Coordinates of C-alpha atoms and ligand atoms in Angstrom, one line a residue:
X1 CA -11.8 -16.4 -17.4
X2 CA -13.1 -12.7 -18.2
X3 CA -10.8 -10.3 -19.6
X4 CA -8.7 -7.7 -17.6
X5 CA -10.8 -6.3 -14.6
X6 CA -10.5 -3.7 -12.1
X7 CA -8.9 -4.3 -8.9
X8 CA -10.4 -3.2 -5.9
X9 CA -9.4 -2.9 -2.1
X10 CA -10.1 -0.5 0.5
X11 CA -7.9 1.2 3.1
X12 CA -9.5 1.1 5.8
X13 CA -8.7 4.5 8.5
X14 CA -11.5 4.2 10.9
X15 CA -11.0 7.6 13.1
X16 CA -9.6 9.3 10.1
X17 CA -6.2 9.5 8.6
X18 CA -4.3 12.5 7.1
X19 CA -6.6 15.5 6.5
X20 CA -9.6 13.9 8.7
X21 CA -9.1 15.2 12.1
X22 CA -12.8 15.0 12.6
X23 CA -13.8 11.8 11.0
X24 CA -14.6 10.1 13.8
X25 CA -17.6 12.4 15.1
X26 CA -19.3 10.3 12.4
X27 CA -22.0 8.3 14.9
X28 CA -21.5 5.5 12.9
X29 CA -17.7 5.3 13.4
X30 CA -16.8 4.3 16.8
X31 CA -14.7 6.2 18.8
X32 CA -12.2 3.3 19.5
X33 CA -12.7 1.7 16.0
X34 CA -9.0 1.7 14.8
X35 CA -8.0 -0.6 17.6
X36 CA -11.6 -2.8 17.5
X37 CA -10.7 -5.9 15.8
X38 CA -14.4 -6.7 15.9
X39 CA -14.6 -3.3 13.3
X40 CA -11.9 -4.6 11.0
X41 CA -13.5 -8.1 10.9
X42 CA -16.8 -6.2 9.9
X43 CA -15.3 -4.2 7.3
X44 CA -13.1 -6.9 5.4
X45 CA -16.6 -9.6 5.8
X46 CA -18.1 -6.7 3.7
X47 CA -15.5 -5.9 1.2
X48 CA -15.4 -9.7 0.8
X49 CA -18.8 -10.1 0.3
X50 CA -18.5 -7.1 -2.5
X51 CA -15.6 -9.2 -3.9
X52 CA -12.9 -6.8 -3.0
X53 CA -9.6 -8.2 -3.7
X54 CA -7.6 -6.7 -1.0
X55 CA -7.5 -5.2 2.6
X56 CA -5.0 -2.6 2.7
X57 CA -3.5 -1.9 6.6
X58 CA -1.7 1.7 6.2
X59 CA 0.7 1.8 8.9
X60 CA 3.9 4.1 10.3
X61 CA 6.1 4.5 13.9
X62 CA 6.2 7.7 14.3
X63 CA 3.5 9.9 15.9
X64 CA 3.3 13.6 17.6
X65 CA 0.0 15.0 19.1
X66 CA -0.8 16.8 16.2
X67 CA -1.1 12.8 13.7
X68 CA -4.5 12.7 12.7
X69 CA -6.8 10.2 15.3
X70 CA -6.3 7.3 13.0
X71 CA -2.6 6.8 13.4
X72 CA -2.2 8.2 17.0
X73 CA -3.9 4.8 18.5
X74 CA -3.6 1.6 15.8
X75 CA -3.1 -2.1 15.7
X76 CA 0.2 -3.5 14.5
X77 CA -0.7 -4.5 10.5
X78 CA 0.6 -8.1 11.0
X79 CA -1.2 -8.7 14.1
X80 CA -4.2 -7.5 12.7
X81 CA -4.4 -8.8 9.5
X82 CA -4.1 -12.7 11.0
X83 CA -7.2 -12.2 12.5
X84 CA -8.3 -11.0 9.3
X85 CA -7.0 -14.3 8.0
X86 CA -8.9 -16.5 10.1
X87 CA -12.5 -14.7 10.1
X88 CA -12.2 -14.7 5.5
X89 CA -11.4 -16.7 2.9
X90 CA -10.8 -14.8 -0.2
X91 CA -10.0 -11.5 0.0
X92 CA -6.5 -10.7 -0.2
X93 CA -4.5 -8.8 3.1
X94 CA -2.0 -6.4 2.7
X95 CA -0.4 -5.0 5.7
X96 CA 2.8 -1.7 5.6
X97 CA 6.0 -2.8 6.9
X98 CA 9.1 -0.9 6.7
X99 CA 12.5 -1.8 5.0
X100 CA 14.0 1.1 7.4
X101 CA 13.2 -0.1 10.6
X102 CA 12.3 -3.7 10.2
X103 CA 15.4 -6.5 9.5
X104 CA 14.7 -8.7 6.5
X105 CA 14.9 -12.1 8.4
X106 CA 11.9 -10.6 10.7
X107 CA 9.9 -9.2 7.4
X108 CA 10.2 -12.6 5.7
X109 CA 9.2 -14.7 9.0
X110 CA 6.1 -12.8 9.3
X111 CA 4.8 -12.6 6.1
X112 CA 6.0 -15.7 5.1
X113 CA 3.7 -16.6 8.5
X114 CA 0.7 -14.6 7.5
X115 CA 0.5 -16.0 4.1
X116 CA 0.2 -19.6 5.0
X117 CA -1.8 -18.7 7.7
X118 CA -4.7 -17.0 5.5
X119 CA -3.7 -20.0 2.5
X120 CA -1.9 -17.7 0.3
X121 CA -3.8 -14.4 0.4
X122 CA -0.8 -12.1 1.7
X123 CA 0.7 -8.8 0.4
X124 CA 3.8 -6.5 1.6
X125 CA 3.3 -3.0 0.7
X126 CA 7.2 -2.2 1.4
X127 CA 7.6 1.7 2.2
X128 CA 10.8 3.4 3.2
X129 CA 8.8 5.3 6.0
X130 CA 8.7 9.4 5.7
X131 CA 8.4 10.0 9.2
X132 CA 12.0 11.1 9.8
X133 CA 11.2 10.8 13.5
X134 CA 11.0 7.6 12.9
X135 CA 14.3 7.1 13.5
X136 CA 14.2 8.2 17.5
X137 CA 12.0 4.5 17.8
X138 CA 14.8 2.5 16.5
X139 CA 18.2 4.1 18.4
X140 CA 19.0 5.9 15.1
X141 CA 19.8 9.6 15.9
X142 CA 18.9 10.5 12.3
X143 CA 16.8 8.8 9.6
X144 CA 18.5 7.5 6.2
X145 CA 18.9 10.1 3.7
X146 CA 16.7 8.8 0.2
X147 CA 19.9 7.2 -1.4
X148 CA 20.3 5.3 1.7
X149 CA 16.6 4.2 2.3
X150 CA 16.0 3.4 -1.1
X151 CA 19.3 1.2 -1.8
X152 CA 18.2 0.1 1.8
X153 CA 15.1 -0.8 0.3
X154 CA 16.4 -2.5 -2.6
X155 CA 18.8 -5.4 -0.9
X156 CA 15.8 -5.8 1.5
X157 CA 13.2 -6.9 -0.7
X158 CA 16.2 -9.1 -2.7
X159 CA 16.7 -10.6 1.1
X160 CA 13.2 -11.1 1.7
X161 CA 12.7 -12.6 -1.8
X162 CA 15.4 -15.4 -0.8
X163 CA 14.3 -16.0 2.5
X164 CA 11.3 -17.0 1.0
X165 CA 12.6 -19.2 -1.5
X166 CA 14.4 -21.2 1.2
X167 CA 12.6 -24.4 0.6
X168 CA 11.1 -25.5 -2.8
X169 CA 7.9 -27.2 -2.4
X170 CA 8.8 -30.5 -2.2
X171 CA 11.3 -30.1 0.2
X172 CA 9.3 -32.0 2.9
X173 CA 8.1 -35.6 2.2
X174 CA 7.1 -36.3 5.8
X175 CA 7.4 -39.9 4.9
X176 CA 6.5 -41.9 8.2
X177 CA 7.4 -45.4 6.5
X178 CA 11.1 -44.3 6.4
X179 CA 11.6 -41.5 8.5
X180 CA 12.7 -38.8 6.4
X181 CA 10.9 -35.4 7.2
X182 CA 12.9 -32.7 5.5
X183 CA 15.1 -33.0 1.6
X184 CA 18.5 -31.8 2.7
X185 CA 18.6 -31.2 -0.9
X186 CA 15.2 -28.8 -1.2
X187 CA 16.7 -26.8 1.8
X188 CA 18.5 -23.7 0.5
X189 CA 20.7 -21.0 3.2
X190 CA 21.1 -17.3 1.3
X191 CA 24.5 -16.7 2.4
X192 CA 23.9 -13.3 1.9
X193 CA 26.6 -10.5 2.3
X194 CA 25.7 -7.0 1.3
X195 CA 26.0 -3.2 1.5
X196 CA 23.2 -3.1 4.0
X197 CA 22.1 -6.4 5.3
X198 CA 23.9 -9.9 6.4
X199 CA 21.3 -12.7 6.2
X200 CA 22.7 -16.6 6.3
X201 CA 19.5 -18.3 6.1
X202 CA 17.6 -20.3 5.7
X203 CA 14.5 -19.0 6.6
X204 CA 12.4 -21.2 9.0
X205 CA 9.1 -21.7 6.6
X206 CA 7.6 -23.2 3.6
X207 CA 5.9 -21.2 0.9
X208 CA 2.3 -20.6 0.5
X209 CA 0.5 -21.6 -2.2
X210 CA 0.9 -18.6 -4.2
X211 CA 4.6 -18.9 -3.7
X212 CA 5.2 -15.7 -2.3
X213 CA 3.1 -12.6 -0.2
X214 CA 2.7 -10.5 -3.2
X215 CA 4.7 -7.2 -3.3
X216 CA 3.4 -4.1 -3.0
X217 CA 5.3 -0.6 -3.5
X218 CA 4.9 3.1 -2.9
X219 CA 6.8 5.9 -3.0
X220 CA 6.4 8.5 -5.7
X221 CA 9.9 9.9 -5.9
X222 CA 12.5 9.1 -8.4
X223 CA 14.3 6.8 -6.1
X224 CA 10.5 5.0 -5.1
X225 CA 9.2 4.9 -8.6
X226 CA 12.7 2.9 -9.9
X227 CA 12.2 0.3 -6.7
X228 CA 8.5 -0.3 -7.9
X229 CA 9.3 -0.6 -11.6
X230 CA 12.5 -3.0 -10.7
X231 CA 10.6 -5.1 -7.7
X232 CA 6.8 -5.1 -7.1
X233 CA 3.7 -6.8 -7.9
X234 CA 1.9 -3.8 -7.9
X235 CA 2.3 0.1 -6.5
X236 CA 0.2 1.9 -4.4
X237 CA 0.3 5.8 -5.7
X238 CA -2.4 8.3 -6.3
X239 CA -3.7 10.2 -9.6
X240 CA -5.3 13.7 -9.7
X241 CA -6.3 13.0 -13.1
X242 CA -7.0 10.7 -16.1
X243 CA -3.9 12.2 -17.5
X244 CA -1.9 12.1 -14.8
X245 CA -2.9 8.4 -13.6
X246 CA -1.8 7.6 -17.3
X247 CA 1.7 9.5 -17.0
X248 CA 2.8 7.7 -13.9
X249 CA 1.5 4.1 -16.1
X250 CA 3.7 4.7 -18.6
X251 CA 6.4 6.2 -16.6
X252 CA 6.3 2.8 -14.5
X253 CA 5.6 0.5 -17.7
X254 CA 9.0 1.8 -19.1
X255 CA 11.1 1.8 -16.6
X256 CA 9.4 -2.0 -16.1
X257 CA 11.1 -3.0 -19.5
X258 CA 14.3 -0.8 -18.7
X259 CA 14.5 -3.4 -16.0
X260 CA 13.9 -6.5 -18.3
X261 CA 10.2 -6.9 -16.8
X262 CA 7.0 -7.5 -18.5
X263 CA 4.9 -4.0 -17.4
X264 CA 1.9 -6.6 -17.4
X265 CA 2.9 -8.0 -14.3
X266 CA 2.8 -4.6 -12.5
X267 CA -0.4 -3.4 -11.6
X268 CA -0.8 0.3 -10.9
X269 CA -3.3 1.0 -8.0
X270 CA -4.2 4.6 -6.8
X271 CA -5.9 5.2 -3.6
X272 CA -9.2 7.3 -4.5
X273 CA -11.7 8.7 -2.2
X274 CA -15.5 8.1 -3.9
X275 CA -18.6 10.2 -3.0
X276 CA -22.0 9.2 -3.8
X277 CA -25.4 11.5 -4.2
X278 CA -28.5 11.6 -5.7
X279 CA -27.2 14.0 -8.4
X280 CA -23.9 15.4 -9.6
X281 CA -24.9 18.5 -8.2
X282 CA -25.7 16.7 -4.5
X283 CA -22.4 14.6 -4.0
X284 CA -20.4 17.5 -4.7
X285 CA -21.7 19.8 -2.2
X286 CA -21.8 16.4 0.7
X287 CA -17.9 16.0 -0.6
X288 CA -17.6 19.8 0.1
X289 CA -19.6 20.0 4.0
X290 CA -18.3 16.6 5.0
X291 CA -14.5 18.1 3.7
X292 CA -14.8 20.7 5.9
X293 CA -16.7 19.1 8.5
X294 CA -13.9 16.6 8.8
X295 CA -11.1 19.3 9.3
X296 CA -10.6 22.5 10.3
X297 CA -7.8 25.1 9.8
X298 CA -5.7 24.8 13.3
X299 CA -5.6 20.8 12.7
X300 CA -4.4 21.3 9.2
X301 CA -2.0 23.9 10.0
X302 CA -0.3 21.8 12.8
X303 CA -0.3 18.7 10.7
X304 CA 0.6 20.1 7.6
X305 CA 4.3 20.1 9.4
X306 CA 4.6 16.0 8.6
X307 CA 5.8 16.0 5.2
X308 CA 8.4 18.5 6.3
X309 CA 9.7 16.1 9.1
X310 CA 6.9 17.7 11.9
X311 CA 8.5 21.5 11.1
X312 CA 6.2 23.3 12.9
X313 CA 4.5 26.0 10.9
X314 CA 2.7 27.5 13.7
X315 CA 5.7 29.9 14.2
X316 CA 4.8 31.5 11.3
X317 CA 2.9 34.8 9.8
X318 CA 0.1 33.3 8.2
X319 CA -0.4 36.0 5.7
X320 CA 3.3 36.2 4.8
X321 CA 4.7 34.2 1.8
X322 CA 5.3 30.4 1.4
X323 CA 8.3 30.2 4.0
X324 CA 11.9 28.5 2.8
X325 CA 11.2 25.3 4.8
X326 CA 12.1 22.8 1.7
X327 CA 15.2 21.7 3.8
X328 CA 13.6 20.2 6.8
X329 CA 11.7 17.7 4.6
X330 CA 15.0 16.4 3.1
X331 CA 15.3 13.3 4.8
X332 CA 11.2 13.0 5.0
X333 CA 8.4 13.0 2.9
X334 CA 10.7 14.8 0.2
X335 CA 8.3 13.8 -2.7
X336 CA 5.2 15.8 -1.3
X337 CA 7.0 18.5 0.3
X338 CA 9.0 19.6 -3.2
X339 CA 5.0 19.3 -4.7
X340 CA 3.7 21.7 -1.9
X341 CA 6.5 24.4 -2.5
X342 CA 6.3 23.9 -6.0
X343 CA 3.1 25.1 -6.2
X344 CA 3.0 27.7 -3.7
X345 CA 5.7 29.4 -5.7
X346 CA 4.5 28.9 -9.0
X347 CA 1.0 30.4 -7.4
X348 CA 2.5 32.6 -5.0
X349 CA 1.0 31.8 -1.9
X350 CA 1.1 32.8 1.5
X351 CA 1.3 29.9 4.5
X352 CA -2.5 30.3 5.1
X353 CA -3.6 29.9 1.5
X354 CA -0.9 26.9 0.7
X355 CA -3.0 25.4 3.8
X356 CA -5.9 25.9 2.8
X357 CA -5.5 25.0 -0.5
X358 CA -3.8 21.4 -0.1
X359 CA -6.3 20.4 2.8
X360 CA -9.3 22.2 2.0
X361 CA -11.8 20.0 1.1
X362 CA -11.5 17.5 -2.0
X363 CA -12.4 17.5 -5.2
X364 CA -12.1 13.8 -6.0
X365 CA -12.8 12.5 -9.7
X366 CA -14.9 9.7 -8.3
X367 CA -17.8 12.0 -6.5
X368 CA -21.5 11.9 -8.4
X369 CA -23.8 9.5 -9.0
X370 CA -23.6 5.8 -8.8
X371 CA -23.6 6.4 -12.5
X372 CA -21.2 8.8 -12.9
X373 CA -18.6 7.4 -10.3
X374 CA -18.9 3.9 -12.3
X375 CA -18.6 5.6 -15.7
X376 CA -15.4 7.4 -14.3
X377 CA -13.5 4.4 -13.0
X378 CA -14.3 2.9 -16.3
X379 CA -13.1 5.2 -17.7
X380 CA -9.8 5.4 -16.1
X381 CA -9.3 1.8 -16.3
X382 CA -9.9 1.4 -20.2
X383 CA -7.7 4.0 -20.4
X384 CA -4.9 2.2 -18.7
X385 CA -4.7 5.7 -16.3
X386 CA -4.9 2.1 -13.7
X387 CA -5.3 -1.4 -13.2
X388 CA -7.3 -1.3 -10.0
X389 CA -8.1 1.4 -7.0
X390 CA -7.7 1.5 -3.1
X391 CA -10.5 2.9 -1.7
X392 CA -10.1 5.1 1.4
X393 CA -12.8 4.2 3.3
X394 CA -14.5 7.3 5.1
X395 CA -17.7 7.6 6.0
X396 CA -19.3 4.1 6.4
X397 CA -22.7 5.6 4.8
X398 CA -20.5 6.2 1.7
X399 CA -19.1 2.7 1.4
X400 CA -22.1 1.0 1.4
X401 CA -23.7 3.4 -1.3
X402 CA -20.3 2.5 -3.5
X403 CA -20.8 -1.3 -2.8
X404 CA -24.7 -1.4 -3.0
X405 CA -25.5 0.9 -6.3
X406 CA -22.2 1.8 -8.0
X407 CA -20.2 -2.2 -8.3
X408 CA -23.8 -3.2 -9.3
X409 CA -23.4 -1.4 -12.6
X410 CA -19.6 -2.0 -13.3
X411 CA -20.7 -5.8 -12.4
X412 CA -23.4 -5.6 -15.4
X413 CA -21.0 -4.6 -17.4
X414 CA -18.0 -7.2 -16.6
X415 CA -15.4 -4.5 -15.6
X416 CA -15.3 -5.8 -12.0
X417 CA -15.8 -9.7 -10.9
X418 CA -19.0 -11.2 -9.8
X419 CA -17.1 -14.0 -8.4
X420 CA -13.7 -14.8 -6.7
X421 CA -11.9 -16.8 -9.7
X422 CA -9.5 -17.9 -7.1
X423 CA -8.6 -18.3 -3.1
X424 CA -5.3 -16.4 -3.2
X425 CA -4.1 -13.0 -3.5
X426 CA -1.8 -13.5 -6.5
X427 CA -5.3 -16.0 -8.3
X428 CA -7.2 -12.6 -7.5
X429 CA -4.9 -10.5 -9.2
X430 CA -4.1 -12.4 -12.1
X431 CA -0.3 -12.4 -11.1
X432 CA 1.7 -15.4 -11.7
X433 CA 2.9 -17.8 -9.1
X434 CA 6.9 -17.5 -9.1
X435 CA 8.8 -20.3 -9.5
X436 CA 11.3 -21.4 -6.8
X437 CA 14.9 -20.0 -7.8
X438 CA 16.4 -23.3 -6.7
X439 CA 14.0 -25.2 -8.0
X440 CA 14.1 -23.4 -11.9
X441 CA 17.9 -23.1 -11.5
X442 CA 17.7 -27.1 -11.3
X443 CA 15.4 -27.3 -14.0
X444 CA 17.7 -25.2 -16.2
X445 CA 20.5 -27.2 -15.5
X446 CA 18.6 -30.9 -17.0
X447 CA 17.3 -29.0 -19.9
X448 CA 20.6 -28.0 -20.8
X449 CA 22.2 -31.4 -20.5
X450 CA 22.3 -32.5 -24.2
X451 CA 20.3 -35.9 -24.5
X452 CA 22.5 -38.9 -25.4
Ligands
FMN1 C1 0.5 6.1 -2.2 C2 1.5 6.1 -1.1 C3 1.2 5.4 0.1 C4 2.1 5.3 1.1 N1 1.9 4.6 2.3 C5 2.7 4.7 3.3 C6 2.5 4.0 4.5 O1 1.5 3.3 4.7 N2 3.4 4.1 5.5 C7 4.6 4.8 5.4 O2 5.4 4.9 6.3 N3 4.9 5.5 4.2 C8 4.0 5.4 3.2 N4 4.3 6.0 2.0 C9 5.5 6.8 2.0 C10 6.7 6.1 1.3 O3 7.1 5.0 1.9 C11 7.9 7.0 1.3 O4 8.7 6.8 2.4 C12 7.6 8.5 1.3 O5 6.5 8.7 0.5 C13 8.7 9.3 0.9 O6 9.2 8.7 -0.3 P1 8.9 9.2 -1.7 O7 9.4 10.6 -1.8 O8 9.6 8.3 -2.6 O9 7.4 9.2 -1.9 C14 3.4 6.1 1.0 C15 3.6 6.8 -0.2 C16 2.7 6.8 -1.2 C17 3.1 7.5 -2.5

């Protein structure tokens, strides 16, 4: 087997997530795409054919006429990714669910259902949602404060991790000669009492072949960043630069070993945005029009309210400074809004230029040539700044020019497969299976008795 190798998936946002209000005037994009399984089915046939290792599904419950089109009409991640499952047969599918709003019995059910139903190729990205409206879905009159969410998010995935164990593999001998279907011994309840969560078990389903969905994380905050280290597989984040991609390793990698963990078995997967021209020169200035072709200043202005829990920032002067708004995003996206204020200070901005400046158009590291773009993700990934990338997929013209003339090169040069190496998602990702709790406790237990 080849040595360590980029990670790829894409993220697919059809009508345009946060920022791309306009993304779907695209003639290529169908107006109705984000609720056209036929569309998803397209897209995850050709990242599979590119050897992608994962379909990402983005996902939240909480929307306002101002959420970019994307998220104002979208399937359910679960629901969609099992047709995904059934129209594949290699690439991983990774689907948003939330500890906050979601109880763990349900979480475990339906991944645990997903996974055998695509033959071990499923992933949890758990998030503690940001959308404090959230809470107004789920008879809650306020969302949890970050202590809360995150402890919340804690004894979940623990939950979740049980459930799954509940029986060890061969807990079913299905024996027709003498009856016996299920090992009473090989079933396992949780008996689980908590702070947050009261789960007796067992769970109602066998493990897939890769043992467990693997388990994704993101949330960037101090809270997020220790339930990545402590729990997942791998974490979804995002790195404005080499240097900062290679911070947020480290800080990850040693709060893994803090926790006892190898930092191997955590990969660290930022979602970039790539653009591709004939020259430097060309795919900056297409990154630039299509920026500002995708958004424009009123959209911004009324969605740039989301990380502050939907304040509404069209009450204010535009050309007065920053306002003092920091509060409002306590129990949201806290993270991003402490970033945005940060820097308006620090630069002292008015409301219009803090605006403008965090959703003017990008300036993504990954935008040049084929050559260039390739050289850059190599670059990161040697330099351990990540183990693999999500790619946002925008424009479909741009996708195709990343699949059809920037993999070619990194192919050539072995830093991304030409093959699958293996049918699941945790094969794909060089993960290892875990083993059954019940089933290594046993094991344990006969290697310590001393041999007469
Ligand atoms: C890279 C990244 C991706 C995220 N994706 C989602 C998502 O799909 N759905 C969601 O509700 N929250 C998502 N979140 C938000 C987190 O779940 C979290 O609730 C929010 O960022 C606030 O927490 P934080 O301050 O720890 O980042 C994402 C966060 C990051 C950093």
């Amino acid at each position: 087997m080849a040595g360590r190798q980029l990670k790829l998936g894409i993220a697919p946002t059809p009508t345009g997530g946060p920022g791309k209000n306009y993304q779907w005037l695209d003639p290529e994009i169908p107006g109705d795409a984000s609720v056209d399984i036929d569309w998803y089915i397209a897209q995850a046939r050709l990242a599979e054919e590119a050897k992608f290792d994962f379909v990402f599904i983005v996902d939240s419950q909480f929307i306002t006429p101002d959420s970019p089109p994307h998220y104002l009409n979208r399937l359910e991640p679960l629901t969609l990714l099992s047709a995904l499952a059934v129209t594949t047969r290699h690439i991983g599918l990774i689907g948003t669910l939330t500890t906050s709003y979601n109880e763990p019995f349900h979480v475990a059910r339906r991944f645990a259902s997903l996974d055998l139903i695509s033959k071990g190729r499923a992933g949890w990205n758990v998030v503690t949602s940001g959308d404090a409206g959230t809470a107004g879905n789920f008879g809650l009159d306020e969302h949890y404060d970050y202590d809360t969410r995150y402890a919340r998010g804690l004894e979940h995935i623990e939950v979740v991790r049980g459930l799954w164990d509940s029986y060890e593999d061969d807990a079913f001998p299905r024996d027709r000669r003498t009856r016996l279907f299920l090992d009473r011994s090989r079933q396992h309840a949780l008996n689980h009492r908590g702070e947050h969560f009261s789960v007796v078990g067992p769970l109602n389903i066998e493990r897939s072949r890769q043992g467990q969905p693997v388990v994704f994380q993101a949330g960037d905050s101090e809270q997020g960043r220790d339930l990545g280290a402590r729990t997942a597989d791998a974490i979804f984040t995002f790195a404005a630069s080499l240097e900062a991609g290679q911070a947020f390793y480290r800080d990850i990698s040693e709060r893994a070993v803090a926790y006892g963990r190898n930092p191997d078995e955590i990969l660290i997967v930022p979602g970039i945005s790539v653009t591709i021209g004939d020259t430097d020169a060309e795919a900056r200035e297409l990154e630039r029009t299509q920026g500002l072709a995708d958004n424009d200043f009123d959209a911004a202005l009324a969605e740039f309210g989301r990380s502050f829990g939907w304040h509404d920032f069209r009450q204010y002067d535009l050309d007065a400074p920053f306002p003092d708004v920091l509060h409002h995003a306590e129990r949201s996206f806290r993270t991003q809004s402490e970033r945005i204020v940060a820097v308006a200070k620090e630069k002292d901005l008015t409301l219009r230029q803090t605006v403008e400046l965090f959703s003017g158009p990008p300036r993504s590291p990954f935008t040049g040539t084929a050559e260039t773009v390739a050289n850059e993700l190599q670059r990161w990934f040697e330099a351990r700044a990540l183990d693999g990338v999500n790619i946002h997929t925008g424009h479909p013209a741009q996708l195709r020019r990343f699949i059809d003339e920037v993999l070619p090169i990194l192919r050539e040069r072995g830093v991304v497969r030409s093959e699958y190496e293996s049918d699941t998602l945790r094969g794909n990702l060089g993960l290892p299976i875990p083993e059954n709790v019940h089933t290594r406790a046993r094991r344990e237990a006969a290697d310590a008795v001393p041999v007469a």
